[in-house]
GROMACS .gro file of C-alpha atoms in nm:
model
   93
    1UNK     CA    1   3.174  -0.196   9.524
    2UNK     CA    2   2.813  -0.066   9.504
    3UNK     CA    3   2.954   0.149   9.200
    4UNK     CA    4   3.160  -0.088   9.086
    5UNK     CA    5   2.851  -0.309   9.000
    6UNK     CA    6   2.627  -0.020   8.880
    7UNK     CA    7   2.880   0.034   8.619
    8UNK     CA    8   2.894  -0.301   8.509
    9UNK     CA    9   2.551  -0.311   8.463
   10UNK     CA   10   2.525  -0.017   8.257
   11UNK     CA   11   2.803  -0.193   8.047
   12UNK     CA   12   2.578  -0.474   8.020
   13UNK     CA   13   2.301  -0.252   7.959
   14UNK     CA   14   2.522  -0.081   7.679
   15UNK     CA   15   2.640  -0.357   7.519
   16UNK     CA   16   2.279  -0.513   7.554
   17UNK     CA   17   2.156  -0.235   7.361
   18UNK     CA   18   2.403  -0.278   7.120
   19UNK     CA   19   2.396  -0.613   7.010
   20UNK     CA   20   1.968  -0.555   6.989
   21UNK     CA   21   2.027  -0.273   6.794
   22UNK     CA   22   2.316  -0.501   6.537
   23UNK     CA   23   2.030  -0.750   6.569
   24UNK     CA   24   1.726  -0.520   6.462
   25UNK     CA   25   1.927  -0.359   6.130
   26UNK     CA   26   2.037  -0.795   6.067
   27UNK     CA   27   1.626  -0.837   6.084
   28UNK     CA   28   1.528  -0.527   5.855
   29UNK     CA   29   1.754  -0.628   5.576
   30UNK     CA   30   1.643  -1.021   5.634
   31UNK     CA   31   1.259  -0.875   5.571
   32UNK     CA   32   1.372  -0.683   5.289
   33UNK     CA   33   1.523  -0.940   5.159
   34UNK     CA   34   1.227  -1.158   5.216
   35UNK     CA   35   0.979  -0.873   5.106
   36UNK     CA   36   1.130  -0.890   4.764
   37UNK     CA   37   1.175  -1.250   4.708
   38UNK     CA   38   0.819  -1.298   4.788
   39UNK     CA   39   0.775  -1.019   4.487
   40UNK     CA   40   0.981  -1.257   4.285
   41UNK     CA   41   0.784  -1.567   4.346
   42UNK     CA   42   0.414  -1.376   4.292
   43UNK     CA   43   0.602  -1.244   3.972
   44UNK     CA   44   0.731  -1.577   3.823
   45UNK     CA   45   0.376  -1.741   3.981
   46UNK     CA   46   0.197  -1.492   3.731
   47UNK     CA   47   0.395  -1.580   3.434
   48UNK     CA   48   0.371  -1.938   3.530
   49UNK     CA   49  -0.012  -1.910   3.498
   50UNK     CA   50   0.044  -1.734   3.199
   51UNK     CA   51   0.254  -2.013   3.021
   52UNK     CA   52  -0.016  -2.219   3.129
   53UNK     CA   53  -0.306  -2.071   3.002
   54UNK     CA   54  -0.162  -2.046   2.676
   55UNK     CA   55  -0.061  -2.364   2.668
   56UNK     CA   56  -0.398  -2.465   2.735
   57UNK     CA   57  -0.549  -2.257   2.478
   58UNK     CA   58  -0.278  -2.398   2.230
   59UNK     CA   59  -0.360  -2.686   2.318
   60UNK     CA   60  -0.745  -2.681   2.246
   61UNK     CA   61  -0.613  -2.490   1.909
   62UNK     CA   62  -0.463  -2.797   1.839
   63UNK     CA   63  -0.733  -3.035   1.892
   64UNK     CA   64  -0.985  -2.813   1.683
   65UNK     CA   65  -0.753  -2.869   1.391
   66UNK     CA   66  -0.697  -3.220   1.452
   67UNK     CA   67  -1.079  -3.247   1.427
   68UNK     CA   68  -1.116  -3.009   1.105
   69UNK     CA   69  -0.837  -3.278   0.986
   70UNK     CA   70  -1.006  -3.587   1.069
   71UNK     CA   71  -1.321  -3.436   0.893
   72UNK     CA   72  -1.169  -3.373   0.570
   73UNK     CA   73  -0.978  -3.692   0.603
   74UNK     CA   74  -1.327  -3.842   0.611
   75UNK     CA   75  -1.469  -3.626   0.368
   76UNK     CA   76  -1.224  -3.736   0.115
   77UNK     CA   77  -1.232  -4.092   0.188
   78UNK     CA   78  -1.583  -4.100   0.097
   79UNK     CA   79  -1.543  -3.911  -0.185
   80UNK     CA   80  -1.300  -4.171  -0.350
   81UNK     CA   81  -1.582  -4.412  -0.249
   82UNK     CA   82  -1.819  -4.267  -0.428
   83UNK     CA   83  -1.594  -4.267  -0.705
   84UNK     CA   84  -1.442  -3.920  -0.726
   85UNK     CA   85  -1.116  -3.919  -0.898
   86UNK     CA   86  -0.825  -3.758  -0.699
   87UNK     CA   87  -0.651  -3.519  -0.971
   88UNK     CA   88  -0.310  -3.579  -1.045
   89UNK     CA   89  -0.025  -3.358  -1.117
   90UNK     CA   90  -0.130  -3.378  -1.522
   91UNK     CA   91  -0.466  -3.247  -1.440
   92UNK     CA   92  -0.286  -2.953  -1.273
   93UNK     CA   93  -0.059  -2.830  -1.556
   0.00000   0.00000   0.00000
């Protein structure tokens, strides 16, 4: 009987051993997998900041041309107030 339950034990043991060992390979690939979507996410986090900053900078681009606009726009308003004649199409040809 003494046997009997030494054996079992080492079954136990065994199969213990097993299952920790099915268990440990399960939790490599899991940090693996979790090693590379983290590279993913710092990857698209970079081009997200990129999209960004251009968008900024396209967006000031935008707004200094808007102002050169506006300037001109005034420019030529006060022009025609002063009394300068717009030419027309027959002063072009």
């Amino acid at each position: 009987m003494f046997s009997r339950n030494r054996a079992r034990a080492a079954e136990r043991e065994a199969a213990d051993a097993a299952k920790l060992q099915e268990l440990q390979v399960k939790l490599d690939a899991a940090n693996r997998l979790a090693d590379r979507r983290h590279k993913e996410s710092a990857t698209w986090h970079r081009y997200f900041l990129a999209a960004r900053d251009h968008s900024v900078e396209l967006i000031a681009r935008i707004d200094e041309q808007s102002e050169v606009i506006e300037r001109m726009n005034r420019n030529y308003d006060r022009a025609l107030r002063l009394g300068w004649q717009a030419p027309t199409e027959e002063d072009d040809q």
